[in-house]
Amino acid sequence: MMSSRFLVVFVAFAFIAPPSGAQCPPTPPGEDPFLADQVMVRVAWYSTIDDALALIRQSWPEVVVTDAIESRGWYMLGTASGEQCLVEADLLANFVNPNPQVPDAARPLAWAELNYEGQPGEGKTGTIYIGTGGSAQAAMQYGGQFAVELLGIDAAHSTSRGAGVQVAVLDTGVDGTHPALAGRVLPGVSFITGSRSTGDMGDGSDNDGDGLIDEMTGHGTFVSGLITLVAPDAAILPVVVLDSDGVGDAFTIAKGVYYAIDSGADVINMSLGSTYNCEIVEVAVSEAVATGLVAVAAAGNLGQELEEFPAARDSIGVAALDDQDVKADFSNYNDRLFISAPGDSVPLNGGPGGYDPDRSVFGPVPGAEYAAWKGTSFATAFVSGGAALVRAQHPDWNAGTVFSGPLCPGATDPPGSIQEAVEQLLECSAVDVYDVNPQYEAGQLLGVGRIDIGAAVALGPIPGDLDGDNSVGLADLSALLSDFGRSGAYAGDIDGDGYVGIADLSILLSYFGFAR
């Protein structure tokens, strides 16, 4: 979990008549600064942004749209001169419809809230480089790190490698030229630069004024490397929503979520968070889950019983453990988290001088290098990779899938969404961690336990295993070809679209030779 945070707060003030030339309200003590000249609004379904601006400009003549997510009706408003400030409370009191189901032409907005910008400095983790130039030793350390055996990743690969799954990584970018990621990174977008350039590169500036330049460069590459370690055949969709100092804002994060939805992603990795539950991000993540995506987010690195968002709402929230399943000292914990995963790196011999190679999390960073890092960001990446493997086992799942019953022993109810289906399989297979973390057991503050990826994947099928012998071979291919071209309920309809065709054959062939 990176130290920067995107922050938005809903403040329900009493009515204040909107004055001309309103003074910008000060940032409350102890809170990250809001962007005082930026207010996010959502236009009500019965109105348009032009109608809303016509009314708002009667009080703030200089209001302009500075950014937009037009497909969802979200807009960023500011003032042209900077001498006026939009006051969130005034918009709420005067222009937001308290009952948006009943049209009210005088109140054209469904919501309004300030935009907050995260500031790094809390819960920051160190970097120890373990190899440059793509050294064989560093690559072996990455591929053989303790989490591979602990999480059963090699065993999982006999059933699923994530083929056909797309994981959107909302982060600082991804170095797609890194040997660990080459050929696995799709074209994406940067909402920081407004371009298609998604390389994880620094801009050479101290954007956050903390005296450090580009301190979060490589974060998105490291996260993507861990996802790829778990799900090597999954595709990474880079979505840049944080700058190279790790700074982002709520509107940009929401843009990233909506982009992932519209691009056909199956899993969204959000190794970021905020102590504020902002409306725009919550709505975006809720839409992602409703449309069949799996959203995974980091618990946060403040070491407190503290909710961060979106991990504490509609996402699979992830806490970090060390190699002994003990909670990492930096990891947040709370009763809204779903699961835990490795995310700690242990200093060599208990002190300075590097990280213990047998007890640390290693990943790729730009420049064909590898590093050891720690944070709930990286625990989150392991869970996203596990979700990708589970998702790949079920190409027939879609947003309209109705589950007729529970998916595994111990579960009592059918899942209500694809995310709930993934959660159910992860919970049924999770390893208990409360014997070594008894102080967190009341309230299940570390979730259902530690993820066991191998066990979770073992609960599901091998796609293309039509005869149920736990392998995909010639008999399965023959069965599919005998159904080829038919419509209806046939075993060869692997993707569940009601037709046995090329898509089904492609899935079977991608798993041909798999056995467990």
Coordinates of C-alpha atoms in Angstrom, one line a residue:
M1 CA 0.0 0.0 0.0
M2 CA 1.6 3.2 -1.0
S3 CA 1.8 6.1 1.4
S4 CA -0.1 8.5 -0.8
R5 CA -3.8 8.7 -0.5
F6 CA -6.6 10.1 -2.6
L7 CA -9.0 11.8 -0.3
V8 CA -12.6 13.1 -0.6
V9 CA -14.8 14.0 2.3
F10 CA -18.6 14.6 2.5
V11 CA -19.3 17.5 4.8
A12 CA -23.0 18.2 5.5
F13 CA -23.0 21.9 6.4
A14 CA -26.1 23.9 7.2
F15 CA -27.5 26.2 4.5
I16 CA -25.2 29.0 3.5
A17 CA -26.3 31.3 0.7
P18 CA -23.7 31.2 -2.1
P19 CA -21.8 34.5 -2.0
S20 CA -20.0 36.1 -4.9
G21 CA -16.3 35.7 -4.5
A22 CA -16.6 33.0 -1.8
Q23 CA -13.4 32.5 0.2
C24 CA -11.8 29.1 -0.1
P25 CA -12.4 27.1 3.2
P26 CA -9.2 26.1 5.0
T27 CA -8.1 22.5 5.2
P28 CA -9.2 21.0 8.5
P29 CA -6.3 20.3 10.9
G30 CA -4.7 16.9 10.5
E31 CA -6.3 16.2 7.1
D32 CA -4.7 15.9 3.7
P33 CA -5.4 19.1 1.7
F34 CA -8.4 19.3 -0.5
L35 CA -8.2 21.0 -3.9
A36 CA -10.2 24.0 -2.9
D37 CA -11.0 25.1 -6.4
Q38 CA -12.3 21.7 -7.4
V39 CA -15.7 20.3 -6.7
M40 CA -16.9 17.1 -8.2
V41 CA -20.6 16.9 -9.1
R42 CA -22.8 14.2 -10.6
V43 CA -25.6 15.5 -12.9
A44 CA -29.1 14.1 -12.1
W45 CA -30.6 11.7 -14.6
Y46 CA -33.2 14.2 -15.7
S47 CA -30.8 17.1 -16.3
T48 CA -27.7 18.0 -18.3
I49 CA -24.4 19.6 -17.3
D50 CA -25.4 22.7 -19.4
D51 CA -28.6 23.1 -17.4
A52 CA -26.7 22.7 -14.1
L53 CA -24.1 25.3 -15.1
A54 CA -26.8 27.8 -16.1
L55 CA -28.2 27.6 -12.6
I56 CA -24.9 27.5 -10.7
R57 CA -23.5 30.5 -12.6
Q58 CA -26.2 32.7 -11.2
S59 CA -24.3 32.5 -8.0
W60 CA -20.8 31.7 -9.3
P61 CA -20.5 33.4 -12.8
E62 CA -17.0 32.0 -13.4
V63 CA -17.8 28.3 -12.9
V64 CA -16.3 26.1 -15.7
V65 CA -16.0 22.4 -16.2
T66 CA -12.3 21.4 -15.8
D67 CA -12.6 17.7 -16.2
A68 CA -15.3 15.1 -16.9
I69 CA -16.3 11.5 -17.0
E70 CA -19.1 12.2 -19.4
S71 CA -20.2 8.5 -19.8
R72 CA -21.2 8.5 -16.1
G73 CA -22.4 12.1 -15.6
W74 CA -19.5 13.1 -13.3
Y75 CA -17.9 16.5 -13.8
M76 CA -15.2 18.5 -12.1
L77 CA -16.1 22.2 -11.6
G78 CA -13.7 25.0 -10.9
T79 CA -13.7 28.8 -11.3
A80 CA -11.9 30.5 -14.1
S81 CA -10.2 33.2 -12.1
G82 CA -9.3 31.3 -8.9
E83 CA -10.6 34.3 -6.9
Q84 CA -13.9 32.5 -6.3
C85 CA -14.2 29.1 -4.6
L86 CA -17.0 26.7 -5.0
V87 CA -18.2 25.6 -1.6
E88 CA -19.4 22.0 -1.4
A89 CA -21.9 22.8 1.2
D90 CA -23.5 25.5 -0.9
L91 CA -23.9 23.1 -3.9
L92 CA -25.4 20.5 -1.6
A93 CA -27.8 22.9 -0.1
N94 CA -28.9 24.7 -3.2
F95 CA -28.4 22.4 -6.3
V96 CA -28.3 18.8 -5.2
N97 CA -31.7 17.1 -5.2
P98 CA -32.3 15.3 -1.8
N99 CA -34.7 13.0 -3.6
P100 CA -33.1 12.3 -6.9
Q101 CA -35.9 10.0 -8.0
V102 CA -38.2 12.9 -8.3
P103 CA -37.2 15.4 -11.0
D104 CA -36.6 18.9 -9.8
A105 CA -35.4 21.3 -12.5
A106 CA -34.2 23.8 -9.8
R107 CA -31.9 21.1 -8.4
P108 CA -30.0 19.5 -11.4
L109 CA -27.3 17.6 -9.4
A110 CA -27.4 14.2 -7.8
W111 CA -24.3 14.8 -5.7
A112 CA -21.4 17.2 -5.0
E113 CA -18.2 16.7 -3.1
L114 CA -14.7 18.3 -2.8
N115 CA -11.8 16.7 -4.6
Y116 CA -8.9 15.7 -2.3
E117 CA -5.3 15.0 -3.2
G118 CA -3.2 12.5 -1.3
Q119 CA 0.0 13.5 0.3
P120 CA 2.8 10.9 0.8
G121 CA 4.7 10.5 4.0
E122 CA 2.8 7.9 6.1
G123 CA 3.6 4.2 6.0
K124 CA 6.3 4.5 3.4
T125 CA 8.4 1.4 2.8
G126 CA 12.0 1.0 1.8
T127 CA 13.6 -0.3 -1.3
I128 CA 16.6 -2.7 -1.4
Y129 CA 17.8 -3.5 -4.9
I130 CA 18.9 -7.0 -5.3
G131 CA 20.1 -7.1 -8.9
T132 CA 20.5 -4.9 -12.0
G133 CA 20.5 -5.6 -15.7
G134 CA 18.1 -8.5 -15.4
S135 CA 20.7 -10.6 -13.5
A136 CA 19.9 -14.3 -13.4
Q137 CA 20.3 -14.4 -9.6
A138 CA 17.8 -11.6 -9.0
A139 CA 15.3 -13.2 -11.4
M140 CA 15.7 -16.5 -9.6
Q141 CA 15.1 -14.8 -6.3
Y142 CA 11.9 -13.2 -7.6
G143 CA 10.6 -16.5 -9.1
G144 CA 11.6 -18.5 -6.0
Q145 CA 10.6 -16.2 -3.2
F146 CA 9.0 -17.7 -0.1
A147 CA 5.4 -16.7 -1.1
V148 CA 5.5 -19.1 -4.1
E149 CA 5.7 -22.2 -1.9
L150 CA 3.6 -20.7 1.0
L151 CA 0.7 -19.8 -1.3
G152 CA 0.8 -23.0 -3.4
I153 CA 1.4 -21.1 -6.6
D154 CA 3.2 -23.8 -8.5
A155 CA 0.5 -26.3 -7.6
A156 CA -2.1 -23.9 -8.8
H157 CA -0.4 -23.6 -12.2
S158 CA -1.3 -27.2 -12.9
T159 CA -4.9 -26.1 -13.1
S160 CA -4.9 -22.4 -14.0
R161 CA -2.4 -19.9 -15.2
G162 CA -4.9 -17.0 -15.7
A163 CA -5.4 -17.4 -19.5
G164 CA -8.0 -15.1 -20.9
V165 CA -8.1 -12.9 -17.8
Q166 CA -7.3 -9.2 -17.8
V167 CA -6.1 -7.5 -14.7
A168 CA -6.3 -3.7 -14.6
V169 CA -3.5 -2.2 -12.4
L170 CA -4.4 1.3 -11.2
D171 CA -1.1 2.6 -10.2
T172 CA 2.0 4.6 -11.3
G173 CA 2.3 2.7 -14.6
V174 CA 4.0 -0.5 -15.7
D175 CA 7.4 -1.0 -17.4
G176 CA 6.2 -3.4 -20.1
T177 CA 9.8 -3.9 -21.3
H178 CA 10.9 -5.6 -18.1
P179 CA 11.9 -9.3 -18.7
A180 CA 9.4 -10.4 -16.0
L181 CA 6.5 -8.6 -17.8
A182 CA 7.5 -8.6 -21.5
G183 CA 4.6 -9.6 -23.7
R184 CA 2.1 -9.5 -20.9
V185 CA 1.2 -5.8 -20.8
L186 CA -1.6 -4.4 -22.9
P187 CA -1.9 -0.8 -24.2
G188 CA -3.4 1.3 -21.5
V189 CA -3.8 4.9 -20.6
S190 CA -2.4 7.6 -18.3
F191 CA -4.9 9.8 -16.6
I192 CA -1.9 11.7 -15.1
T193 CA -0.4 12.9 -18.4
G194 CA -3.6 12.4 -20.5
S195 CA -1.7 10.1 -22.9
R196 CA -1.2 6.5 -23.9
S197 CA 2.2 6.5 -22.3
T198 CA 2.0 4.1 -19.3
G199 CA 5.7 3.4 -18.6
D200 CA 6.5 3.6 -15.0
M201 CA 8.9 6.5 -15.3
G202 CA 9.7 9.4 -13.0
D203 CA 9.2 13.0 -14.1
G204 CA 12.3 14.3 -12.2
S205 CA 10.2 16.6 -10.0
D206 CA 9.4 16.6 -6.3
N207 CA 5.6 16.9 -6.9
D208 CA 4.6 16.5 -3.3
G209 CA 7.3 18.8 -1.8
D210 CA 8.6 16.2 0.7
G211 CA 12.2 16.5 -0.5
L212 CA 12.2 13.2 -2.4
I213 CA 12.0 13.0 -6.2
D214 CA 10.0 10.2 -7.8
E215 CA 10.0 8.1 -4.7
M216 CA 7.1 5.9 -5.9
T217 CA 8.5 5.2 -9.4
G218 CA 8.4 1.4 -9.9
H219 CA 5.4 0.8 -7.6
G220 CA 3.1 -0.2 -10.4
T221 CA 5.7 -2.4 -12.0
F222 CA 6.4 -4.2 -8.8
V223 CA 2.7 -4.8 -8.2
S224 CA 2.3 -6.0 -11.8
G225 CA 5.2 -8.4 -11.4
L226 CA 3.6 -10.1 -8.4
I227 CA 0.3 -10.5 -10.2
T228 CA 2.2 -12.0 -13.1
L229 CA 4.2 -14.3 -10.8
V230 CA 0.8 -15.7 -9.6
A231 CA -1.0 -15.6 -13.0
P232 CA 1.6 -15.7 -15.7
D233 CA -0.9 -16.0 -18.6
A234 CA -3.1 -13.1 -17.5
A235 CA -2.8 -9.8 -19.3
I236 CA -1.9 -6.6 -17.4
L237 CA -3.8 -3.5 -18.3
P238 CA -1.9 -0.4 -17.0
V239 CA -4.0 2.5 -15.8
V240 CA -1.9 5.4 -14.5
V241 CA -3.8 7.2 -11.8
L242 CA -0.8 8.1 -9.5
D243 CA 2.2 10.3 -10.4
S244 CA 5.8 9.2 -9.8
D245 CA 5.6 10.5 -6.2
G246 CA 2.5 8.4 -5.6
V247 CA 0.1 11.4 -5.5
G248 CA -3.4 11.0 -7.0
D249 CA -6.9 12.4 -6.4
A250 CA -10.3 10.9 -6.2
F251 CA -11.6 12.0 -9.6
T252 CA -8.6 10.4 -11.3
I253 CA -9.0 7.1 -9.4
A254 CA -12.6 7.0 -10.5
K255 CA -11.6 7.6 -14.1
G256 CA -9.3 4.6 -13.8
V257 CA -12.0 2.3 -12.4
Y258 CA -14.4 3.3 -15.2
Y259 CA -11.7 2.8 -17.8
A260 CA -11.1 -0.7 -16.4
I261 CA -14.8 -1.5 -16.7
D262 CA -15.1 -0.2 -20.2
S263 CA -11.9 -2.0 -21.3
G264 CA -13.2 -5.4 -20.4
A265 CA -11.0 -6.0 -17.3
D266 CA -11.9 -9.0 -15.1
V267 CA -9.9 -7.9 -12.0
I268 CA -9.0 -4.5 -10.7
N269 CA -5.9 -4.1 -8.5
M270 CA -6.0 -1.0 -6.4
S271 CA -2.8 -0.9 -4.2
L272 CA -3.9 2.5 -2.9
G273 CA -6.4 3.9 -0.5
S274 CA -7.9 6.7 1.6
T275 CA -9.2 7.2 5.1
Y276 CA -12.1 9.0 3.4
N277 CA -14.9 7.1 1.8
C278 CA -15.5 9.3 -1.2
E279 CA -18.7 9.0 -3.1
I280 CA -17.2 9.0 -6.6
V281 CA -14.8 6.1 -6.0
E282 CA -17.4 4.1 -4.1
V283 CA -19.9 4.4 -6.9
A284 CA -17.3 3.5 -9.5
V285 CA -16.2 0.4 -7.6
S286 CA -19.8 -0.6 -7.0
E287 CA -20.5 -0.5 -10.7
A288 CA -17.4 -2.6 -11.4
V289 CA -18.5 -5.3 -9.1
A290 CA -22.1 -5.2 -10.4
T291 CA -20.8 -5.6 -14.0
G292 CA -18.9 -8.8 -13.0
L293 CA -15.4 -7.5 -12.1
V294 CA -13.4 -8.4 -9.0
A295 CA -12.1 -5.4 -7.2
V296 CA -9.1 -5.9 -4.8
A297 CA -7.7 -3.1 -2.6
A298 CA -5.0 -2.5 0.1
A299 CA -5.7 -2.1 3.8
G300 CA -3.2 0.6 4.3
N301 CA 0.2 1.0 6.0
L302 CA -0.5 3.0 9.1
G303 CA -0.4 0.0 11.5
Q304 CA -3.7 1.0 13.0
E305 CA -7.2 -0.4 13.4
L306 CA -8.3 1.9 10.7
E307 CA -10.6 1.7 7.6
E308 CA -9.2 2.8 4.3
F309 CA -11.2 2.9 1.1
P310 CA -12.0 1.3 -1.2
A311 CA -10.7 -1.7 0.8
A312 CA -13.3 -1.3 3.5
R313 CA -16.3 -1.2 1.2
D314 CA -17.1 -3.1 -2.0
S315 CA -13.6 -4.3 -2.7
I316 CA -11.7 -7.4 -1.4
G317 CA -9.7 -5.7 1.3
V318 CA -6.3 -7.1 2.0
A319 CA -4.0 -7.0 5.1
A320 CA -0.3 -7.9 5.0
L321 CA 1.4 -10.7 6.9
D322 CA 5.0 -11.8 7.2
D323 CA 6.4 -15.2 6.1
Q324 CA 5.2 -16.7 9.4
D325 CA 1.6 -15.5 8.9
V326 CA 2.1 -12.8 11.6
K327 CA 0.5 -9.4 10.9
A328 CA 3.1 -7.0 9.5
D329 CA 3.7 -4.2 11.9
F330 CA 2.8 -1.6 9.3
S331 CA -0.5 -3.2 8.1
N332 CA -3.8 -1.7 9.0
Y333 CA -6.5 -4.0 10.4
N334 CA -10.2 -3.8 10.8
D335 CA -13.4 -5.9 10.7
R336 CA -14.2 -4.8 7.1
L337 CA -11.1 -6.5 5.5
F338 CA -11.7 -9.8 3.7
I339 CA -8.4 -11.6 3.6
S340 CA -4.6 -11.4 4.3
A341 CA -1.6 -12.2 2.2
P342 CA 2.2 -11.9 2.4
G343 CA 3.4 -8.4 2.2
D344 CA 6.3 -8.0 4.6
S345 CA 10.1 -8.1 4.0
V346 CA 12.2 -8.9 7.0
P347 CA 15.6 -7.1 7.5
L348 CA 18.6 -9.4 7.2
N349 CA 19.8 -10.4 10.7
G350 CA 17.2 -8.2 12.2
G351 CA 18.9 -5.0 11.2
P352 CA 20.2 -2.8 8.4
G353 CA 22.1 -4.2 5.4
G354 CA 19.3 -5.5 3.3
Y355 CA 16.4 -8.0 3.5
D356 CA 16.5 -11.6 4.3
P357 CA 16.2 -13.4 0.9
D358 CA 14.2 -16.2 2.5
R359 CA 11.6 -14.0 4.2
S360 CA 11.0 -11.1 1.8
V361 CA 8.8 -10.1 -1.1
F362 CA 10.7 -9.5 -4.4
G363 CA 9.4 -7.9 -7.6
P364 CA 10.5 -6.2 -10.8
V365 CA 11.2 -2.5 -11.0
P366 CA 12.0 -0.3 -14.1
G367 CA 15.3 -0.8 -15.8
A368 CA 15.3 -4.6 -15.8
E369 CA 16.0 -4.5 -12.0
Y370 CA 14.4 -6.4 -9.1
A371 CA 13.9 -5.1 -5.5
A372 CA 12.6 -6.1 -2.1
W373 CA 9.7 -4.0 -0.9
K374 CA 7.1 -4.3 1.8
G375 CA 3.5 -3.0 2.1
T376 CA -0.1 -4.0 1.9
S377 CA 0.2 -3.0 -1.8
F378 CA 2.0 -6.2 -2.4
A379 CA -0.3 -8.4 -0.3
T380 CA -3.0 -7.0 -2.5
A381 CA -1.2 -8.0 -5.7
F382 CA -0.9 -11.6 -4.5
V383 CA -4.7 -11.7 -4.0
S384 CA -5.4 -10.1 -7.4
G385 CA -3.2 -12.8 -9.0
G386 CA -5.1 -15.5 -7.1
A387 CA -8.4 -14.0 -8.2
A388 CA -7.2 -14.0 -11.8
L389 CA -6.5 -17.8 -11.5
V390 CA -9.9 -18.5 -10.1
R391 CA -11.6 -16.3 -12.6
A392 CA -9.8 -18.1 -15.5
Q393 CA -11.3 -21.4 -14.3
H394 CA -14.8 -20.1 -15.0
P395 CA -14.9 -18.5 -18.5
D396 CA -18.7 -19.1 -18.4
W397 CA -19.2 -16.6 -15.5
N398 CA -20.6 -13.2 -16.6
A399 CA -22.5 -10.4 -15.0
G400 CA -25.8 -12.2 -15.5
T401 CA -24.7 -15.5 -14.0
V402 CA -27.1 -16.8 -11.4
F403 CA -25.4 -19.2 -8.9
S404 CA -27.8 -22.0 -7.9
G405 CA -25.9 -22.9 -4.7
P406 CA -22.7 -22.5 -2.7
L407 CA -19.4 -23.3 -4.6
C408 CA -17.5 -25.1 -1.9
P409 CA -17.8 -27.0 1.4
G410 CA -18.5 -24.8 4.3
A411 CA -20.3 -22.2 2.3
T412 CA -24.0 -21.9 3.0
D413 CA -25.4 -19.5 0.4
P414 CA -25.0 -19.1 -3.3
P415 CA -22.8 -16.1 -4.4
G416 CA -24.6 -13.0 -5.6
S417 CA -21.9 -11.8 -8.0
I418 CA -18.7 -13.0 -9.5
Q419 CA -16.8 -11.2 -6.8
E420 CA -18.7 -13.0 -4.1
A421 CA -18.0 -16.3 -6.0
V422 CA -14.3 -15.6 -5.9
E423 CA -14.5 -14.6 -2.2
Q424 CA -16.4 -17.8 -1.4
L425 CA -13.6 -19.9 -2.9
L426 CA -10.9 -17.9 -1.3
E427 CA -12.6 -18.2 2.1
C428 CA -13.2 -21.9 1.9
S429 CA -9.5 -22.5 1.2
A430 CA -8.0 -19.8 3.5
V431 CA -5.4 -20.7 6.2
D432 CA -6.2 -19.7 9.7
V433 CA -3.9 -17.1 11.1
Y434 CA -5.4 -16.3 14.4
D435 CA -3.4 -18.9 16.3
V436 CA -0.4 -16.6 15.7
N437 CA -2.4 -13.4 15.8
P438 CA -4.8 -13.9 18.8
Q439 CA -5.1 -10.2 19.5
Y440 CA -6.9 -9.7 16.1
E441 CA -9.3 -12.7 16.3
A442 CA -12.2 -10.9 17.9
G443 CA -13.9 -9.2 15.0
Q444 CA -11.8 -11.1 12.5
L445 CA -9.6 -8.0 12.0
L446 CA -7.4 -9.8 9.4
G447 CA -10.2 -11.2 7.4
V448 CA -11.0 -14.9 6.9
G449 CA -7.4 -15.9 7.1
R450 CA -4.4 -16.0 4.8
I451 CA -4.9 -16.8 1.1
D452 CA -4.0 -20.2 -0.1
I453 CA -4.0 -19.9 -3.9
G454 CA -3.2 -23.5 -4.6
A455 CA -6.1 -24.7 -2.4
A456 CA -8.5 -22.1 -3.9
V457 CA -7.7 -23.2 -7.4
A458 CA -8.1 -26.9 -6.5
L459 CA -11.7 -26.2 -5.6
G460 CA -12.5 -25.3 -9.2
P461 CA -12.4 -27.1 -12.6
I462 CA -9.7 -27.2 -15.2
P463 CA -11.4 -25.5 -18.2
G464 CA -11.8 -28.0 -21.0
D465 CA -11.8 -31.1 -18.7
L466 CA -15.1 -32.3 -20.3
D467 CA -14.8 -35.9 -19.0
G468 CA -14.0 -35.0 -15.4
D469 CA -10.7 -36.9 -15.1
N470 CA -8.8 -33.9 -13.9
S471 CA -6.8 -33.5 -17.1
V472 CA -7.4 -32.0 -20.5
G473 CA -6.4 -34.3 -23.4
L474 CA -7.5 -35.9 -26.6
A475 CA -10.7 -37.4 -25.1
D476 CA -11.8 -33.9 -24.2
L477 CA -10.9 -32.5 -27.6
S478 CA -12.8 -35.2 -29.3
A479 CA -15.9 -34.5 -27.1
L480 CA -15.8 -30.9 -27.9
L481 CA -15.4 -31.5 -31.7
S482 CA -18.4 -33.8 -31.6
D483 CA -20.4 -30.9 -30.2
F484 CA -18.8 -28.3 -32.5
G485 CA -21.3 -26.0 -34.2
R486 CA -24.2 -26.9 -31.9
S487 CA -26.4 -24.6 -29.9
G488 CA -27.8 -25.5 -26.6
A489 CA -26.7 -27.2 -23.4
Y490 CA -23.7 -29.2 -24.5
A491 CA -20.6 -30.0 -22.5
G492 CA -18.4 -28.4 -25.2
D493 CA -19.9 -25.0 -24.4
I494 CA -17.0 -24.0 -22.1
D495 CA -17.7 -20.3 -22.1
G496 CA -21.4 -20.7 -21.4
D497 CA -22.7 -18.7 -24.4
G498 CA -25.0 -21.4 -25.6
Y499 CA -22.9 -22.3 -28.6
V500 CA -20.0 -24.6 -29.1
G501 CA -17.5 -22.8 -31.4
I502 CA -14.1 -21.3 -31.9
A503 CA -14.0 -19.6 -28.5
D504 CA -14.6 -22.9 -26.7
L505 CA -12.0 -24.6 -28.8
S506 CA -9.5 -21.9 -28.0
I507 CA -10.1 -22.2 -24.3
L508 CA -9.7 -26.0 -24.4
L509 CA -6.5 -25.7 -26.4
S510 CA -5.0 -23.2 -23.9
Y511 CA -5.4 -25.8 -21.2
F512 CA -4.5 -28.8 -23.3
G513 CA -2.1 -31.0 -21.3
F514 CA -3.0 -29.6 -17.9
A515 CA -3.4 -32.3 -15.2
R516 CA -3.6 -32.5 -11.5

